[in-house]
Short mmCIF file of C-alpha atoms in Angstrom, two decimals:
data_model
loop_
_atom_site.label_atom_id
_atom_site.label_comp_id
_atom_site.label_asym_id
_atom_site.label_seq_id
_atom_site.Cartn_x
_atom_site.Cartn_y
_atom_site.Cartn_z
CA UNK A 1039 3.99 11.76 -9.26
CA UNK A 1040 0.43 12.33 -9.35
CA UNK A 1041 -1.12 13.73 -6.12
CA UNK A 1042 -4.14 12.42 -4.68
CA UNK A 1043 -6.80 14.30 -3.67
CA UNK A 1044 -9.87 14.07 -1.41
CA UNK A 1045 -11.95 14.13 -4.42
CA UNK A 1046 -9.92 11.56 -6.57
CA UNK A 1047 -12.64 9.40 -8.25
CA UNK A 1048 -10.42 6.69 -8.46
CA UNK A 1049 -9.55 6.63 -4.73
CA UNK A 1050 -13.05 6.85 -3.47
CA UNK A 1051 -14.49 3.68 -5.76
CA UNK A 1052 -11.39 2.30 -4.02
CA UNK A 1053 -12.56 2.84 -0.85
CA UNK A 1054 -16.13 2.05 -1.43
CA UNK A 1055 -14.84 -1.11 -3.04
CA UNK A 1056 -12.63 -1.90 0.12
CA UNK A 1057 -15.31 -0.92 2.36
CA UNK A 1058 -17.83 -3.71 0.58
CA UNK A 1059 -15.67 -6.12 0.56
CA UNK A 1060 -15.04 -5.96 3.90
CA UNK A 1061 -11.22 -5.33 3.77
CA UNK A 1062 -11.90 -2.06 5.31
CA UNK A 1063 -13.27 -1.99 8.35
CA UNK A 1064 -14.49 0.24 11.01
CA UNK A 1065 -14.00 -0.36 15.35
CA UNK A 1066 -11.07 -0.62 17.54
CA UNK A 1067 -7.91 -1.97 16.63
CA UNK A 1068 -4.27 -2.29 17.81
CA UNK A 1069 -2.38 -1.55 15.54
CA UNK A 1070 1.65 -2.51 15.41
CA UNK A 1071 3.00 0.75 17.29
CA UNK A 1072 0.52 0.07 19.67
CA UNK A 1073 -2.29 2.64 19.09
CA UNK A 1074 -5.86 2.26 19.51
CA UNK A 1075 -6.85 3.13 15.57
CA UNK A 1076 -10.41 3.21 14.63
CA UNK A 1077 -10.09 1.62 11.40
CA UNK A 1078 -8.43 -1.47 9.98
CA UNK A 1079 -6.93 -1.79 6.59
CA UNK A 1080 -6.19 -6.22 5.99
CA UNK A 1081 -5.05 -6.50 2.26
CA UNK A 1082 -5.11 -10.24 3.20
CA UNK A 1083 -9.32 -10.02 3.22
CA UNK A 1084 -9.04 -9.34 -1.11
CA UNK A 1085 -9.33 -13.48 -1.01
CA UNK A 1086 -10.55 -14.21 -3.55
CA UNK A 1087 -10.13 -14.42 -7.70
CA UNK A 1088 -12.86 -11.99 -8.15
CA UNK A 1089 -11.64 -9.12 -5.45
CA UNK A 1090 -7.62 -9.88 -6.48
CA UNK A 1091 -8.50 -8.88 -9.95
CA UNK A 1092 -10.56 -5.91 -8.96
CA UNK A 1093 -7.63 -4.80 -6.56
CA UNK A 1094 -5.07 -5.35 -9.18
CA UNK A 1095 -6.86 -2.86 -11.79
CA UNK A 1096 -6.85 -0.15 -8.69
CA UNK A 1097 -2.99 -0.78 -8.75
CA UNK A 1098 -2.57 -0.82 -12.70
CA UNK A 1099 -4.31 2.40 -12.95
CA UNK A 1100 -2.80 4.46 -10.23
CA UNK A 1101 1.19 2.80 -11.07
CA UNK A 1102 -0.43 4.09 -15.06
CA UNK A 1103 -1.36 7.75 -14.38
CA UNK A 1104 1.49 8.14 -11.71
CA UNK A 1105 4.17 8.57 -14.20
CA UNK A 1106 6.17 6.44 -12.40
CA UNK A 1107 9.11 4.96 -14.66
CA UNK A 1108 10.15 1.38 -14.00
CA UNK A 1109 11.13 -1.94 -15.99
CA UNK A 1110 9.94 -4.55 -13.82
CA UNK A 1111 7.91 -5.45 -10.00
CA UNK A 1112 8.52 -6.72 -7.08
CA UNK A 1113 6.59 -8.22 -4.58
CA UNK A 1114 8.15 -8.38 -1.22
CA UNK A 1115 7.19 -11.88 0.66
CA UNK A 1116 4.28 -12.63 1.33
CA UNK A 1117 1.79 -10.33 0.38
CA UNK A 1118 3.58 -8.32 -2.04
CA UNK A 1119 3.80 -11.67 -4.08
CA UNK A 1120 -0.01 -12.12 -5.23
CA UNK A 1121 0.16 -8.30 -5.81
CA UNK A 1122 3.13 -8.24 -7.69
CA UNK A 1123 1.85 -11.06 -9.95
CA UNK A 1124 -1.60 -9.87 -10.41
CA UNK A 1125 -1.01 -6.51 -10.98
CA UNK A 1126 1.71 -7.56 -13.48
CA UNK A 1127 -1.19 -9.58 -15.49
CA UNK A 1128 -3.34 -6.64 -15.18
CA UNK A 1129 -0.94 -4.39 -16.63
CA UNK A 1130 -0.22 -6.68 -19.40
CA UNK A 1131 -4.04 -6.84 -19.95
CA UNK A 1132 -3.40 -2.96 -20.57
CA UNK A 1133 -0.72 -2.94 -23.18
CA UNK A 1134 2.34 -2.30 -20.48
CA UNK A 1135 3.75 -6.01 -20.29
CA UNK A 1136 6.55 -6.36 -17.49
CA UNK A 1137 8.32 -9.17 -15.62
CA UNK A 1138 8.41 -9.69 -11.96
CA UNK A 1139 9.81 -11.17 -9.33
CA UNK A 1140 9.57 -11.47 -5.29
CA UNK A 1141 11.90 -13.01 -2.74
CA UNK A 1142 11.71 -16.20 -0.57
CA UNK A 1143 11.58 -15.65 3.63
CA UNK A 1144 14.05 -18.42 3.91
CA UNK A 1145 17.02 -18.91 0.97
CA UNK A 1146 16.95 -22.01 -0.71
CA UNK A 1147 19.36 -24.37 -0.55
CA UNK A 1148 18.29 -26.57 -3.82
CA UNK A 1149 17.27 -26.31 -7.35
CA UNK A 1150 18.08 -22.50 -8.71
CA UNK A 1151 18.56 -21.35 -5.14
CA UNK A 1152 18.82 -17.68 -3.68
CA UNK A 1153 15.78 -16.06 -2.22
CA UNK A 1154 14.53 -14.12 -5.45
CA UNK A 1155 12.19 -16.41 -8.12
CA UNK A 1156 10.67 -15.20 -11.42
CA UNK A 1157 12.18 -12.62 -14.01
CA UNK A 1158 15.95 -11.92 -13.41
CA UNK A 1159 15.77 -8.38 -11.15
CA UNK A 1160 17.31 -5.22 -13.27
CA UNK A 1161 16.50 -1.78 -14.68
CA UNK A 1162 14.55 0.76 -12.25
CA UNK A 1163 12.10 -1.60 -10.32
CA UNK A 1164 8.75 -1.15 -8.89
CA UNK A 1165 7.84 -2.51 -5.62
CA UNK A 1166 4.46 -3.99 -4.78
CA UNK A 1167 3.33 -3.54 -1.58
CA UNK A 1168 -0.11 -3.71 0.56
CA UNK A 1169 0.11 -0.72 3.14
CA UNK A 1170 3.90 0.46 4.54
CA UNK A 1171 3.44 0.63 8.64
CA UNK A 1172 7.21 1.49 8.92
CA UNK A 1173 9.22 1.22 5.84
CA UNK A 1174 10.45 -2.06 7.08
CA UNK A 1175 9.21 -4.13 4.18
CA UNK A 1176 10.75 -1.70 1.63
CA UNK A 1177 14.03 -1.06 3.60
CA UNK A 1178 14.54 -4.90 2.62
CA UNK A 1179 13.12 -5.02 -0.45
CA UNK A 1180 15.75 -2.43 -1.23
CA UNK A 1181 18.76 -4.23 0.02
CA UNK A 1182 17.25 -7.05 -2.37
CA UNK A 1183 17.22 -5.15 -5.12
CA UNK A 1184 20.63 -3.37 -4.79
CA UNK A 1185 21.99 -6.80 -4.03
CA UNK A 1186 21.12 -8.13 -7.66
CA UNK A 1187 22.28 -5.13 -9.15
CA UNK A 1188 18.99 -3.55 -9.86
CA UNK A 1189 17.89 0.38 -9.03
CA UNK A 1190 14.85 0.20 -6.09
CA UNK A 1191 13.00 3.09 -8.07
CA UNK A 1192 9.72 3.34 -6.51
CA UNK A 1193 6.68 1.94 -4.50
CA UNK A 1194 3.00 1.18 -5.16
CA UNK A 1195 0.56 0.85 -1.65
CA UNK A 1196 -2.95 0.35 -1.63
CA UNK A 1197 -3.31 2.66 1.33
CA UNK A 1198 -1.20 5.32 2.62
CA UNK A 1199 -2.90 5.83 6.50
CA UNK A 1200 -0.66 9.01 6.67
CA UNK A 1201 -0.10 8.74 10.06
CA UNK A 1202 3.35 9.19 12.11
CA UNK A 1203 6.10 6.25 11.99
CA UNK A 1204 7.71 4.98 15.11
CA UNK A 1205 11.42 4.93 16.02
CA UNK A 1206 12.58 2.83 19.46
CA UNK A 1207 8.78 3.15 20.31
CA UNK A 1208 8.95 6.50 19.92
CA UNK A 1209 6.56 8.81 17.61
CA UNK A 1210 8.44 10.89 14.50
CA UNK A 1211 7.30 13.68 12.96
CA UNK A 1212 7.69 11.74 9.64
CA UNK A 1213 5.00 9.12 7.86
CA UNK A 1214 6.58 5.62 6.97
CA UNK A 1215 5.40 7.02 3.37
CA UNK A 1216 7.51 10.09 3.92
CA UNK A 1217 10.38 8.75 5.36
CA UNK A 1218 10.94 5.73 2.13
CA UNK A 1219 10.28 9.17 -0.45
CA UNK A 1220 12.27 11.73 1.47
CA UNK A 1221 15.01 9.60 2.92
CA UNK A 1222 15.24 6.11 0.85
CA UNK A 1223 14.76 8.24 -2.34
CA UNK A 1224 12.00 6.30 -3.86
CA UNK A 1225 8.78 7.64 -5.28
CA UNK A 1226 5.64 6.05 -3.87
CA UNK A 1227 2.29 6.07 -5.45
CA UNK A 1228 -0.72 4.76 -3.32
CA UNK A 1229 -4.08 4.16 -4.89
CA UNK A 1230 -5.87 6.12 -2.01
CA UNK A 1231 -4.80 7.40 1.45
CA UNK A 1232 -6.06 8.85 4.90
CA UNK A 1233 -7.44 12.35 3.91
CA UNK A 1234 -9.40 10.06 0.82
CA UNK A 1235 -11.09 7.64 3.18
CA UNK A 1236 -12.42 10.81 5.12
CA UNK A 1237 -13.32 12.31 2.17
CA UNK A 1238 -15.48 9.14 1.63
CA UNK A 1239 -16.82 8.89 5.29
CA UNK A 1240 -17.68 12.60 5.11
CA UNK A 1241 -20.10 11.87 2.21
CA UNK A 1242 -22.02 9.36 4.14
CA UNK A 1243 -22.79 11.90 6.76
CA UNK A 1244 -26.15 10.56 6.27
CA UNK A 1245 -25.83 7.14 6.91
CA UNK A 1246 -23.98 4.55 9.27
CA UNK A 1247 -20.70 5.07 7.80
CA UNK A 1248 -20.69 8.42 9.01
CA UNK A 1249 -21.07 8.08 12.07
CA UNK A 1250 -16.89 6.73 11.89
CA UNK A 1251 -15.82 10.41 10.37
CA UNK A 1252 -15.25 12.05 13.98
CA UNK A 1253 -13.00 8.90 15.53
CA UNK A 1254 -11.31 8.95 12.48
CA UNK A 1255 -10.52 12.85 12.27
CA UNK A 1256 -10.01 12.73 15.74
CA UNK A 1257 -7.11 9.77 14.96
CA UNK A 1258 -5.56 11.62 11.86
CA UNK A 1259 -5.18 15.08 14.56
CA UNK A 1260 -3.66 13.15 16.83
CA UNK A 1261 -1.44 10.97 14.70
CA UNK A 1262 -1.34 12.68 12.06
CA UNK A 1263 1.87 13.07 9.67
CA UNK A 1264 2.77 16.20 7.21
#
């Protein structure tokens, strides 16, 4: 896998582009293991045709120059499913033309049934995925994919925050990230991460934006993973 730097050009027009498009903000926010983080990351917020395409060329590039192999995606319900399929057009756009699929919440009963739809799931699969906050999301994804016979193979983020994971409320030395690569076996490829977005802050010293840098340092030494 390719590593991703502080100075990665393509992870700081991703920021900049997340930043402007207000998917990235800056403030106080909860987040789901109950820390006070001072910046929010909403995937959701890339709403519309013209910031979904955008996003999905971040993807198609990074999964590209990653070196990851794989023979299909997979969009985990429900935001891995616009990924999944926009990224999948995006790659097609590129010359690398792949099928996907994503699962259903709630198995259905009628018509084909099951909880997967789309392209029958086989071969080493790539999974589609916003940020990971705990590996929960791929730890599922998995079982899906092992269910239908298919090898889970590897995982594309937007954002890696790099911080520690929770267990029983509990902080672990280990990064959600970490924990899917080190213990799950997958590879995971994210188009920018943590130490990128203070790379990014750290060059607006000059203006507002850098006034974040400290709160977010501050965060990263405190929750730091690896």
């Amino acid at each position: 896998m390719v590593a991703v730097s502080g100075q990665d050009a393509l992870a700081q027009d991703f920021v900049a582009f997340a930043v402007q498009s207000g998917v990235l903000r800056f403030g106080e926010f909860k987040t789901k293991a109950g820390r006070l983080s001072p910046y929010f990351f909403n995937a959701g917020l890339f709403d519309d045709g013209d910031k979904l395409g955008r996003l999905a060329q971040f993807y198609a590039r990074r999964i590209l120059s990653s070196g990851i192999e794989f023979d299909m995606l997979f969009g985990p319900a429900y935001k891995g499913i616009p990924l999944a399929a926009a990224v999948a057009i995006e790659l097609a756009r590129l010359g690398r033309n792949v099928p996907y699929a994503y699962n259903r919440k709630e198995a259905k009963d009628h018509g084909e049934g099951g909880t997967l739809v789309g392209a029958p799931v086989r071969g080493k699969v790539l999974i589609v995925d916003d940020v990971m906050s705990a590996g929960t999301a791929a730890r599922e994804s998995i079982a899906l994919i092992r269910a239908a016979g298919a090898t889970p193979h590897a995982v594309a983020i937007a954002l890696d925050r790099q911080e520690k994971a929770t267990e029983n409320g509990q902080d672990v030395p280990w990064s959600a990230v970490q924990y899917v690569r080190e213990k799950l076996g997958l590879s995971v490829c994210s188009i920018a991460t943590l130490t990128d977005l203070l790379h990014y802050l750290g060059s607006h010293a000059k203006d507002e934006l850098g006034q974040h840098h400290v709160r977010v340092l501050t965060y990263r030494d405190r929750y730091g993973a690896g």
